[in-house]
Structure formats: C-alpha cells, structure tokens
XYZ file of C-alpha atoms in Angstrom:
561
model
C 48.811 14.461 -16.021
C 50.018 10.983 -15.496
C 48.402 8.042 -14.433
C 50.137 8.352 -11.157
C 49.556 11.590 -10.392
C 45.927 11.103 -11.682
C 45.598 8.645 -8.696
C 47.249 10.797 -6.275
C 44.566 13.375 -7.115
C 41.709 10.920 -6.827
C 43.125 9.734 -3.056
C 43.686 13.412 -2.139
C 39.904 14.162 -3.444
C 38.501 11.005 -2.114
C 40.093 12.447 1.624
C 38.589 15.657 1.330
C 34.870 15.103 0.205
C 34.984 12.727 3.411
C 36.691 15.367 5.848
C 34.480 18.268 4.470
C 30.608 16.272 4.527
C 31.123 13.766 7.601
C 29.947 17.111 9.523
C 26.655 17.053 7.594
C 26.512 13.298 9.953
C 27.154 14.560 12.954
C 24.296 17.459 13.258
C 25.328 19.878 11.012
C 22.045 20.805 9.289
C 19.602 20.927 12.225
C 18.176 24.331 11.862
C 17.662 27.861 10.445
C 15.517 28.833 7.341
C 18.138 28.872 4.402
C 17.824 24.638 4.647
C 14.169 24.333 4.820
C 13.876 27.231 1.778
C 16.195 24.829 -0.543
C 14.454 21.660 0.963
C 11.476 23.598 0.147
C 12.679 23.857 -3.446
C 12.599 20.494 -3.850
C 9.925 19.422 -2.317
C 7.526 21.455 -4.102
C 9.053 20.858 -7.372
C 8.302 17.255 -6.626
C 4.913 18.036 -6.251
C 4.276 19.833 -9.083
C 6.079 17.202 -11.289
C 4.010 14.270 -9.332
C 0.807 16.525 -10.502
C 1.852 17.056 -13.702
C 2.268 20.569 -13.460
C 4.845 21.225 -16.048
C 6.375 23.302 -16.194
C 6.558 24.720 -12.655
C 7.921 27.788 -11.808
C 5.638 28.536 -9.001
C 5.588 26.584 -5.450
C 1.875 25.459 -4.689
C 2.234 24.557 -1.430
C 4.053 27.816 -0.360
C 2.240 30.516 1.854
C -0.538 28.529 3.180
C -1.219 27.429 -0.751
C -1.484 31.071 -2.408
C 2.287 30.092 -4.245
C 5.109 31.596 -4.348
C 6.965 32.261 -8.023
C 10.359 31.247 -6.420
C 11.059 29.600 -9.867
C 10.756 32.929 -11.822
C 13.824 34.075 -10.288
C 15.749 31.298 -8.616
C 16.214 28.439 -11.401
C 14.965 24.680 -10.669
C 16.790 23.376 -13.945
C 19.450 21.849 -11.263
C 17.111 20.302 -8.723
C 15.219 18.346 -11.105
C 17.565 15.067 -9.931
C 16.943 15.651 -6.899
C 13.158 16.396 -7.141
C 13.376 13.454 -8.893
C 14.794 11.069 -6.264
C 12.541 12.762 -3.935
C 9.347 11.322 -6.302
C 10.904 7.771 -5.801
C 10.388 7.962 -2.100
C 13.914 9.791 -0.460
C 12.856 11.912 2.133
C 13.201 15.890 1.889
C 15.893 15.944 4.368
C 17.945 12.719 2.794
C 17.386 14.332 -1.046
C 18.533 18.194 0.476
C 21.834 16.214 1.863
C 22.420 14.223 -1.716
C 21.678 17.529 -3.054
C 25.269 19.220 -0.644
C 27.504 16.480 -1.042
C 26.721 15.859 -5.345
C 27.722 19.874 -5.542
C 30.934 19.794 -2.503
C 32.236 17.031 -5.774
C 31.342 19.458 -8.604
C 33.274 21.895 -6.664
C 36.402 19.620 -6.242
C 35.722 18.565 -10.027
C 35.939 22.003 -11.431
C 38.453 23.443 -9.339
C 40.882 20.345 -10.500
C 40.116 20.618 -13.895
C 39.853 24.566 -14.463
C 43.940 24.411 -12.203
C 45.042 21.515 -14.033
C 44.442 23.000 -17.515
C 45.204 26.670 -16.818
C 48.722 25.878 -15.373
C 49.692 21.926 -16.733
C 51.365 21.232 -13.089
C 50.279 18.432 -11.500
C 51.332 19.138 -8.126
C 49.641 22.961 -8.198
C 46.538 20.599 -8.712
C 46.955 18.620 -5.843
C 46.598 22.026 -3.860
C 43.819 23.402 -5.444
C 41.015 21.712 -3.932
C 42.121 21.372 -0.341
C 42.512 25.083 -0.652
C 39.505 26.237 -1.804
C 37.761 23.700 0.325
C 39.002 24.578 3.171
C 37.952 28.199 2.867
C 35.283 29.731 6.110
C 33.723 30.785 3.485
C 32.913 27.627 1.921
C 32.250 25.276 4.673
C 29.470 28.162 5.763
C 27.982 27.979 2.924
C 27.512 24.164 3.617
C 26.535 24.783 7.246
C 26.157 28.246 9.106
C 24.661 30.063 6.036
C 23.711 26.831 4.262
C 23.869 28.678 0.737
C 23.019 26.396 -1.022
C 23.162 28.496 -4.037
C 26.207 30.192 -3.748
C 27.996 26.481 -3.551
C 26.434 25.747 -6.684
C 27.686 28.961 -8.456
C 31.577 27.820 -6.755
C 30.943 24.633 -8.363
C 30.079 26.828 -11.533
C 32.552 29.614 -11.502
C 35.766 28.076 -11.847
C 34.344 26.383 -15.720
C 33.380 30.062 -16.326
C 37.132 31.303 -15.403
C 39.013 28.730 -17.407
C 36.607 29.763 -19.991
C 37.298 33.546 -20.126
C 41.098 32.522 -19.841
C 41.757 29.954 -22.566
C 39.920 32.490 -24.651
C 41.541 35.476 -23.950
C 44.641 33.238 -24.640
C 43.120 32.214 -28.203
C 41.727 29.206 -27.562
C 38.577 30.473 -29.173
C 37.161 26.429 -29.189
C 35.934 27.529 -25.566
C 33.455 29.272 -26.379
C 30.892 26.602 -25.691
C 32.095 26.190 -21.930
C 31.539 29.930 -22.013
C 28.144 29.525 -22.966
C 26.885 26.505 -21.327
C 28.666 27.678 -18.123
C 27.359 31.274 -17.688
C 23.927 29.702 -18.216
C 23.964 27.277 -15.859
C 25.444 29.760 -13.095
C 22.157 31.971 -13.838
C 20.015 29.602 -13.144
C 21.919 28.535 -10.034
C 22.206 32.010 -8.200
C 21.582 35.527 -9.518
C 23.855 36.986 -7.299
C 26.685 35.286 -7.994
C 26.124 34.883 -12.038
C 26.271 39.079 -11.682
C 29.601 39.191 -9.478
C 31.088 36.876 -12.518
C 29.831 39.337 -15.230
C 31.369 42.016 -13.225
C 34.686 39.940 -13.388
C 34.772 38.525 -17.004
C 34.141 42.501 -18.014
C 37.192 42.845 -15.931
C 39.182 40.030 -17.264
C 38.343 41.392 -21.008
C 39.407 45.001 -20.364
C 42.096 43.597 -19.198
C 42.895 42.185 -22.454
C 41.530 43.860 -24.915
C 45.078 44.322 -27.266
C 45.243 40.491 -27.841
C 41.201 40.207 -27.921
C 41.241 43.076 -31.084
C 44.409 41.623 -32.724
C 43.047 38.421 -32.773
C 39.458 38.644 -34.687
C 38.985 34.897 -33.652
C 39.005 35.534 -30.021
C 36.407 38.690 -30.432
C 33.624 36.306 -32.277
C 34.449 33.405 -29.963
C 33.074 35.872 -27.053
C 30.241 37.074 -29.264
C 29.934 33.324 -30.186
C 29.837 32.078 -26.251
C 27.132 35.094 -25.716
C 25.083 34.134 -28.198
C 24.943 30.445 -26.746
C 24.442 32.092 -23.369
C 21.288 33.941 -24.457
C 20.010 31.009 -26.176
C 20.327 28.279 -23.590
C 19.153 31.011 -20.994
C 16.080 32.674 -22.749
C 13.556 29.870 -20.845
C 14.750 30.881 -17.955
C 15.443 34.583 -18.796
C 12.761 35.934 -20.646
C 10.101 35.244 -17.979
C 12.611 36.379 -15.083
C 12.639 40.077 -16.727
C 9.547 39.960 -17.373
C 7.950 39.160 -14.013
C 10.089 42.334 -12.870
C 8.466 44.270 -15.110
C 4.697 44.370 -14.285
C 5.248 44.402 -10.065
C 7.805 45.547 -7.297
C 9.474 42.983 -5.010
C 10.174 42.566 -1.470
C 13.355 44.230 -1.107
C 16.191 42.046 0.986
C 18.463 44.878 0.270
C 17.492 47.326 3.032
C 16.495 46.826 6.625
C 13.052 48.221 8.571
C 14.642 51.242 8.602
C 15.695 51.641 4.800
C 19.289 51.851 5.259
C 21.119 49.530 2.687
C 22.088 46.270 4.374
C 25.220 46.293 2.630
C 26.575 49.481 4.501
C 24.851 48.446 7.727
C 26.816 45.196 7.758
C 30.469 47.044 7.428
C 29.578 49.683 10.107
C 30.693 47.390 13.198
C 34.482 47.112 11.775
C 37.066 49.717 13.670
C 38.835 51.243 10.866
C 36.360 52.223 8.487
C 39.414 53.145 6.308
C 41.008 50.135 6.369
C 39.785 47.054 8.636
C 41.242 43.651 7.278
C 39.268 41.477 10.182
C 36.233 40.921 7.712
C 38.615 39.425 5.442
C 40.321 37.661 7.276
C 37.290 36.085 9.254
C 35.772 35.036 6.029
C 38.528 33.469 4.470
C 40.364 32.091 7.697
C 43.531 33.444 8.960
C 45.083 30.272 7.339
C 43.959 31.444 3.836
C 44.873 35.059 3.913
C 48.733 34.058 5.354
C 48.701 31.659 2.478
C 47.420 34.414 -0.274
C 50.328 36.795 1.698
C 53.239 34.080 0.832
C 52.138 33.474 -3.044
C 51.915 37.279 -2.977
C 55.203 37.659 -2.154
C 56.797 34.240 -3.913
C 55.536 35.913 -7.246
C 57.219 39.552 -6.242
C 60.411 37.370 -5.696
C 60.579 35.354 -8.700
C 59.416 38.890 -10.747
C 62.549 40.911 -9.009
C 64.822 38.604 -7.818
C 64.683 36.061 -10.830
C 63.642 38.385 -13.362
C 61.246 35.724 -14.564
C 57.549 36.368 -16.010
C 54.931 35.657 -12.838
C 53.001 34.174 -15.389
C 52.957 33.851 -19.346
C 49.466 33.843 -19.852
C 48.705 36.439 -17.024
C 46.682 34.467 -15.259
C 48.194 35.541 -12.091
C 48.397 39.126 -12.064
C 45.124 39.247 -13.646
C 43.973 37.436 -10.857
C 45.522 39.315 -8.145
C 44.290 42.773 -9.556
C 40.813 41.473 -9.074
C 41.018 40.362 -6.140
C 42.662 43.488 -4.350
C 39.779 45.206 -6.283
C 37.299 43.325 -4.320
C 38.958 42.841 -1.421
C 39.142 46.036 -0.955
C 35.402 46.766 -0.840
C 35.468 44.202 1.875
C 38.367 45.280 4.074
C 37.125 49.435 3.556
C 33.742 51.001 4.595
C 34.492 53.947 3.746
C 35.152 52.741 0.063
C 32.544 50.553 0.021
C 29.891 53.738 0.610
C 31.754 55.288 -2.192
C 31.450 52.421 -4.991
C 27.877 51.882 -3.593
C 27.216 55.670 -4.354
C 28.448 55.171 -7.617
C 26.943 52.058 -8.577
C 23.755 51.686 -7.018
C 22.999 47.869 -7.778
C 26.039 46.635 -5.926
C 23.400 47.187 -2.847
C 21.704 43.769 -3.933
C 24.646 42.347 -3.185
C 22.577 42.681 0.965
C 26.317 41.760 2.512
C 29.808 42.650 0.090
C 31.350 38.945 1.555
C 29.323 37.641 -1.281
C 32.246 38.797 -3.424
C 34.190 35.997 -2.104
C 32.185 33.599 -4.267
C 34.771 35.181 -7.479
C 37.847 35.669 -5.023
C 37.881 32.326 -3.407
C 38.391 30.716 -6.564
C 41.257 33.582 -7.818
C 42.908 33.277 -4.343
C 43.283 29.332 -5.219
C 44.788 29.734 -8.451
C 47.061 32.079 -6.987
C 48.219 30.538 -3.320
C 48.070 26.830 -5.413
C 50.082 27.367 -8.112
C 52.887 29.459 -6.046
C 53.114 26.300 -4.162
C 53.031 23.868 -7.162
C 55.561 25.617 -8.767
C 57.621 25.658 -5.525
C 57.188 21.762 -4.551
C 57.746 20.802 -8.225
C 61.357 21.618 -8.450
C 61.735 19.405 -5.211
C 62.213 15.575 -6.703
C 61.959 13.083 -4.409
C 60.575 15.440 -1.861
C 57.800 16.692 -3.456
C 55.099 14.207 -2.248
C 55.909 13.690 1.258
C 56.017 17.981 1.044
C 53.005 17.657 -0.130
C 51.406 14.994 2.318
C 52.388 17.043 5.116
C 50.911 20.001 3.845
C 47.638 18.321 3.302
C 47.850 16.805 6.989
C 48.797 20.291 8.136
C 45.853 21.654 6.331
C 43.263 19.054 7.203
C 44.019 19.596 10.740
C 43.536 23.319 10.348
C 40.183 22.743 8.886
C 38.398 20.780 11.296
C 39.946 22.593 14.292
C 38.651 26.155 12.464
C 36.108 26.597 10.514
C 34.893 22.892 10.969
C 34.697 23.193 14.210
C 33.531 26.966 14.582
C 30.728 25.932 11.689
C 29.601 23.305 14.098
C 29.593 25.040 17.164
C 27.550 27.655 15.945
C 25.063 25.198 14.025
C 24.743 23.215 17.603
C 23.319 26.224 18.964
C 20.229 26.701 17.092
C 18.811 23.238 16.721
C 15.127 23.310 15.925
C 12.605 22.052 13.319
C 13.550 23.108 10.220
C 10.172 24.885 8.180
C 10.714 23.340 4.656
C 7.874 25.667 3.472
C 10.197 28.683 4.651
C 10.608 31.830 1.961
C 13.537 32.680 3.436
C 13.636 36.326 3.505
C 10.821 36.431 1.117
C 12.581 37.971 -1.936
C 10.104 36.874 -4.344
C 7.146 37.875 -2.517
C 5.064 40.880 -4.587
C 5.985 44.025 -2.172
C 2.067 45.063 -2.136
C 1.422 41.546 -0.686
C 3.969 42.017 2.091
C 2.526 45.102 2.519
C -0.978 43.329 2.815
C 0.563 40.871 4.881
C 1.494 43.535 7.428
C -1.948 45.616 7.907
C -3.300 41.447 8.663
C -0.707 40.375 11.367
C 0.563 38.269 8.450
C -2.100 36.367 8.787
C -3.362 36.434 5.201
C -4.581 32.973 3.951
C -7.663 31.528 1.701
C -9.578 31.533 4.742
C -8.870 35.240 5.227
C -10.234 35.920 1.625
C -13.147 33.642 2.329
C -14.312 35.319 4.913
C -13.393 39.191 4.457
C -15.227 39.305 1.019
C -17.841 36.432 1.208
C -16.638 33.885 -1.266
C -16.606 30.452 -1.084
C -13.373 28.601 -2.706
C -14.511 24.756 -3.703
C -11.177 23.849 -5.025
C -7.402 24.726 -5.099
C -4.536 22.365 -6.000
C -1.501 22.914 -8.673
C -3.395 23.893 -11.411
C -6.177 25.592 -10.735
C -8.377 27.905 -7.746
C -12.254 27.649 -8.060
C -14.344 29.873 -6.111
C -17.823 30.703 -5.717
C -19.826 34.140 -5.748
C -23.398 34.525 -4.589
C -25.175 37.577 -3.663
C -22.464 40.470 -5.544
C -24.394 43.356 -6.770
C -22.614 45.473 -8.864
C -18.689 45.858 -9.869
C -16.574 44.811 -7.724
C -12.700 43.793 -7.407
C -12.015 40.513 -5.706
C -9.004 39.102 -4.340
C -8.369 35.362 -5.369
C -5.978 32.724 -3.396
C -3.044 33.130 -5.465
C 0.057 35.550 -5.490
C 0.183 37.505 -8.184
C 2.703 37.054 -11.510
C 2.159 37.727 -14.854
C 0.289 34.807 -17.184
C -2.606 34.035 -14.478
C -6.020 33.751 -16.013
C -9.247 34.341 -14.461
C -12.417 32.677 -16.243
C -15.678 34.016 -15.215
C -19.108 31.872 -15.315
C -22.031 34.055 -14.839
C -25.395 33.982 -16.284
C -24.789 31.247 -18.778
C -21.385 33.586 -20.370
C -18.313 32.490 -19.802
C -15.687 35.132 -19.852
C -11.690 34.541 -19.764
C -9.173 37.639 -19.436
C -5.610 38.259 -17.459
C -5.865 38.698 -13.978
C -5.229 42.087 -12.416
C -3.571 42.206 -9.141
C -4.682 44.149 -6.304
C -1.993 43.990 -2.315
C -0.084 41.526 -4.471
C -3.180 38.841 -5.218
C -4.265 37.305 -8.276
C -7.718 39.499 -8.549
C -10.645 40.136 -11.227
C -13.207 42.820 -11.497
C -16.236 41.502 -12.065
C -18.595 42.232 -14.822
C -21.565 45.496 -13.734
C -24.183 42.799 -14.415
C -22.891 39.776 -12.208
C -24.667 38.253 -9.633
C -23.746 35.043 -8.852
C -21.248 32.577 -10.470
C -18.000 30.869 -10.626
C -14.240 32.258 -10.770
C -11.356 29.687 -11.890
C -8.117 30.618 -11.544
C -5.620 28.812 -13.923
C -1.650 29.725 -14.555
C -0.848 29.641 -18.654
C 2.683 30.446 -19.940
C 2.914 33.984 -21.301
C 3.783 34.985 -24.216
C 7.778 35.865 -23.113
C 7.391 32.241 -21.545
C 6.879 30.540 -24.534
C 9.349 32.590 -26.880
C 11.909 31.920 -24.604
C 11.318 27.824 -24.737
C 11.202 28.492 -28.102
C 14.761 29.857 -28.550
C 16.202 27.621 -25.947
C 14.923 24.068 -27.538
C 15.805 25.564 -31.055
C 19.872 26.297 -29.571
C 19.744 23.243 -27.849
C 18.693 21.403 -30.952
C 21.439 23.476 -33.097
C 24.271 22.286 -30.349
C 22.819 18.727 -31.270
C 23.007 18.968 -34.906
C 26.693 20.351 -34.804
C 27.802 18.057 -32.587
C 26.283 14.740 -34.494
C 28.118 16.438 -37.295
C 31.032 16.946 -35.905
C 31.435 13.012 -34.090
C 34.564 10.794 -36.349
C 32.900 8.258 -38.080
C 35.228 5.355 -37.325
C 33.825 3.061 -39.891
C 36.483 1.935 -42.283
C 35.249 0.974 -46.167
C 33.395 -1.717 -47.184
C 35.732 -4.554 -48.341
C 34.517 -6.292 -51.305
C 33.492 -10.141 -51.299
C-alpha cells in the first residue's frame, strides 16, 4: 500500500471510530445488566489487584461477598489495562467506555490488516471497515446487547482468519498469529473462540490436498496448536477443571427446559425458510450488498471465465457462510443440526454465528467492490467517497439510530455487581438460592446455623463455632470451586484439608470431637492451576528466546585503530 493510500485509510478510519462511538456520548450505555457485568469485571479485578490478590480469578465483591469464579471461565488477561487505569482513579463507568472504544479500533485494525494482506488491493481495504462496522450486528454489540465479549472476539477473529488462510496458502511463517490469536480469542469469549474452531475445521477440510502435499503447511498447524495450548494452559487447565468437580447454571434452556436456541427461532413464519432473522441482524443494507458480490463473482466466473479467486478465499468464504446462514434463516434445520450436535445449544441464540460471518461477508462484499472501483482511474476515489457518505448515512439513520432508540428506553442504574445471567454460578447454589427467595447471604449462614464470621475480605473468611456437639457439615460464605481450603482450630489442633461443597458453598465437616473453635477459609491455586502457569511462562519464555535469537544484529565489525 502506498503512502497515499495509507493516508486515505487512516482519514477513512479516523471518520468511522468517530461516527460509530459519538453514540456512547449521547446516552448510549445507560442501562441493562450486560454493562454493569463487564463494568463489574473490572471493577473487581481492580480490587483484587489493589489487595494483592494475585492472581484473581474469583470476584470478591460479587453476591453480597460469597464470590463469584467469573475468571475461571471468562478470561481477565484483557482487562488488566483497564483494571489498571481504574486503580489510578478512572471511574468504572469512564474505564468500561475506554474499555469499547480501545476494542471498536482493534476491530478497524484487524479488519484492515487481515483485507489488506489477503487480497493486496488498496481500495477493497478502504471498504472493509466501514462494512463490517456498520453491521446491526456490531453496533448492538456496542449498545443494545452491549457484548462486550463478542466485540473483542470480532476484534480477534479476523487475525485468526488471515491466519488459517496464509497457511493453507503455504505461508507456514503464520503459525505464530495462529497461536497467539486463538489464545487470546479464548480468553476473550468462549463462545465465539468455539464458532472459530468450528470454522478453521471447515477451512482445513476444505483444503486438505494442498495441506497433505505440502508437509510444511501440516506442522505449521500442529506448530500454531502447540503454541495455542501453551500460551492457553493458565487459563485452560483450571477452566476444565472447575467443570469437572460441579454442574453450572445452565443459560442454555429456559424455566421450562426447552433449549433457548430453538425457542428463539420459533416466532419466524417460514420455519423452512425465513430470511427476516438475517436480514434484521445484518441490516437490509448488508445482505443487498452480500447479494451484489454474490452475483459480481458468478459474473466474472461465467461471463469472464476468470478464477473468483486464486487463493479461494472467496468461495471458501461463501460456502461457510451459506452453511451458517442457513441455520439462521431455517428452524426447521436448525432443530435438525441441534439434534445432531447437541453442544451447538450453548450457542443460547444461533445469531451468535454472525460473530464468524460478519467478518466472511466483509471479505466477500469488500473485495467485489475493490476489485470493481480499482479498474476505474480517476474515478475511483470520488466512487469511493460517495459510497462511504452513502454508507455513513445508512448507519446512523439504521442501526445507529434503532440501537439508540431502543437503549433510550430502558434508562436506569446500571448494577455493576450484576452476574448477568449467572452462568458461572454452581447450579446447587442457584438451586439454594431458590428454596431462600434468593436471599442467601453471610448473614443468612450466620444465623441459620449459629456461627459467627469475624472476618471476610479477598483472601480469606474467618468464622467462629461455639457450642457444636458432634459432626456436623457447615456451610461457609464462599461459592464453591475447586482449590478452597478450610483450616480448622479446635482444641489446640489445627487441621487443614479441601473444602467440600454442600447447595454450591464452600463447606467442612467438622471433626466428631469439636466443640468450639475457628474455621478460615483461604483460596490456594490447585494443582491444574499451577501446571498450567507452568507451561504458559515456560512457552512464553521459549517465544522470547527465539525471537532474541532471531533479531539482525546490525553491528558492523570492529575497525582497527
């Protein structure tokens, strides 16, 4: 890219960070629970760094200070700035709005970058971001839905796709984006890091002749996996194994038990094909532009005889995308696929799949109209500065304005201790939670059993027992995951073992002979914990190594006197 064009790009980007955040200005996050669980995030992670509670994958001051393992399951690695700049006195709200605008950037960053080097046409750049910016989709995820993971992972996803394509094309040096990449998605959103597996499996069947003649481009994915697994084990070693001693609270069915994922597609008309969810996530905008590159490629393939694409980028692309769309547009295949692959019901809504076609649907519509506009000459930017004035305009007066309309009705105080749909709550503790009116608190526990608790903060509960005959099992003020300890004080002994758990509470039997005493409850890392920070530091350290050893040296010989 030239140095012109390079500017162009930077005006163009420059315009659209400002169009798409000025709405965060003028009211646009002023309620509903997704905000205050993300400001949440933060705000807790701040605390525990300000206490030096390192490291800190469980919120404190969540649920009336029994804590909440959000960080088991949804990573913090990425909030750390923020949590940061919260520490050195930005308010919640100010940090959660640094927090949107860095990532709208990152998403305009890696778009650019992931169009510009898949295609090498400057002007299909130009498009890219405006396009997938100006998706419903994404400016929900900002406002209505405020996803604030999910616009993360589209920040994410399009490093991961010019990964799996330079690859598959033999540029086996990409390997590390690969890695590094898929890693950070993971931590980012879980959801979203799955719908990508799902779609670099795809993208590999796809090519699996030039991935087996080519030995290089086989180890570079084993390579990229391997980097993925290390960077990921401090994170993922602890997230599978919190799953494995409890059940969760289950987002993916309603009250009733009926997968959300159906009961969200049952509303639409034609439940053999119904295009209107589609369309009303993308914008009608979006699907008539994914309609023209559709048929500009069928045109050029037929007409001109030409190759849609050398390095099958686009058909690639477009097969995925009618794969998911299809789900979305079809009820009636969407009970199917969910019949034969159960865990696409986590998915709670199939729109999520838009996170992977958004980014497709850009390549696609931007580089139709790149390659259209670049044979144009002197045309081609005032073409192209009409367009984005066409398209600007279409975005505030839709899903701008529809976004804010919608966000104007529900202004309230936003809860930044909100669990949002409490996905990481034990399901025995929601349970509990129930039979008490949801009213279960340390004060609850206090009371009901006759214990006294003296202390609680980030890293440790103390409570005290007088007057217990016998065994008994009691409930301590902390939600139960794997690596709390209980220490027992009784009768001059002092006793330390892992906590049991009993309706989703940290909880301890105590010893046939106890009377009175004290309990502490203190967090350690377990044993998965600490194997995984093992691995990690050691890759990240390797990484290091090879690229010190790797650096030019640039210093020339010594000339003698």
């Amino acid at each position: 890219m030239s140095t012109r064009d390079k500017r162009i790009l930077i005006v163009i980007d420059i315009l659209l960070f400002i169009l798409v955040i000025y709405p965060v200005f003028q009211g646009g996050v002023i309620g509903g629970y997704d905000p205050g669980f993300h400001m949440g995030r933060i705000k807790t992670l701040a605390s525990n760094i300000a206490s030096g509670h390192f490291p800190n994958p469980i919120g404190f001051e969540y649920l009336d200070k029994l804590g909440y393992g959000v960080g088991f399951f949804y990573g913090n690695f990425l909030l750390y700035p923020f949590a940061i700049l919260h520490l050195l006195g930005l308010s919640t709200y100010a940090a959660y709005i640094l927090f949107l605008a860095f990532f709208v950037i990152m998403c305009i960053v890696g778009i650019n970058v992931a169009t510009q080097k898949l295609f090498q046409n400057s002007w299909t750049t130009f498009f890219s971001a405006p396009i997938y910016l100006s998706s419903y989709y994404f400016i929900s995820l900002i406002y209505i839905r405020a996803a604030a993971g999910e616009l993360v992972a589209l920040a994410i996803i399009p490093w991961v796709l010019l990964s799996v394509f330079k690859m598959v094309q033999g540029e086996t040096k990409y390997w590390i984006m690969f890695g590094i990449s898929f890693s950070l998605l993971l931590v980012s959103h879980i959801l979203s890091f799955l719908i990508v597996v799902v779609t670099a499996l795809l993208i590999l069947i796809m090519n699996l002749v030039p991935i087996f003649k080519n030995v290089k481009i086989f180890f570079s994915f084993i390579k990229g996996t391997a980097l993925f697994l290390g960077l990921s084990a401090v994170f993922l070693l602890p997230f599978v194994e919190q799953y494995t001693v409890q059940s969760y609270n289950s987002t993916a069915v309603d009250g009733y038990g009926n997968y959300l994922i159906i009961v969200y597609s049952i509303w639409m008309k034609n439940h053999v094909f119904d295009p209107a969810q589609f369309i009303s996530t993308n914008g009608q905008f979006l699907t008539y532009l994914l309609l023209f590159a559709i048929l500009y490629y069928v045109f050029k393939l037929i007409w001109k005889r030409g190759h849609i694409s050398k390095n099958k980028i686009i058909p690639q692309s477009l097969i995925i995308i009618i794969l998911f769309a299809s789900l979305i547009v079809s009820p009636d295949l969407l009970q199917f696929a969910v019949k034969v692959c159960k865990p696409l019901v986590l998915l709670q809504v199939i729109t999520r799949l838009n996170v992977m076609i958004l980014p497709l649907l850009t390549f696609l519509a931007a580089n139709a109209l790149g390659e259209i506009v670049h044979n144009w000459g002197k045309f081609r930017l005032p073409v192209v500065g009409v367009f984005m004035i066409a398209l600007a305009v279409i975005t505030v007066m839709n899903p701008i304005k529809q976004n804010m309309q919608q966000v104007k009705a529900r202004p309230q105080h936003i809860p930044v201790g909100s669990i949002s749909m409490g996905e990481y709550e034990p399901k025995d503790f929601m349970n509990f939670m129930i039979k008490n009116n949801f009213q279960v608190n340390p004060k609850l526990l206090e009371t009901t059993q006759d214990i006294d608790i003296t202390a609680n903060n980030h890293h440790e509960a103390i409570i005290k027992v007088n007057n217990i005959k016998g065994s008994k099992t009691l409930m301590l003020p902390r939600l139960y995951y794997k690596g709390y300890q209980v220490t027992t004080k009784y009768a001059g002994k002092t006793v330390t073992k892992p906590a049991i758990k009993k309706n989703g509470l940290v909880s301890t039997k105590l010893p046939n002979n106890f009377k009175s005493g004290t309990l502490k409850v203190t967090y350690r890392n377990t044993t998965a914990s600490k194997v995984g920070w093992f691995i990690t530091i050691t890759t990240l350290l390797i990484m290091l190594c090879r690229w010190i050893l790797k650096v030019p040296r640039k210093i020339g010989p010594i000339k003698s006197v």
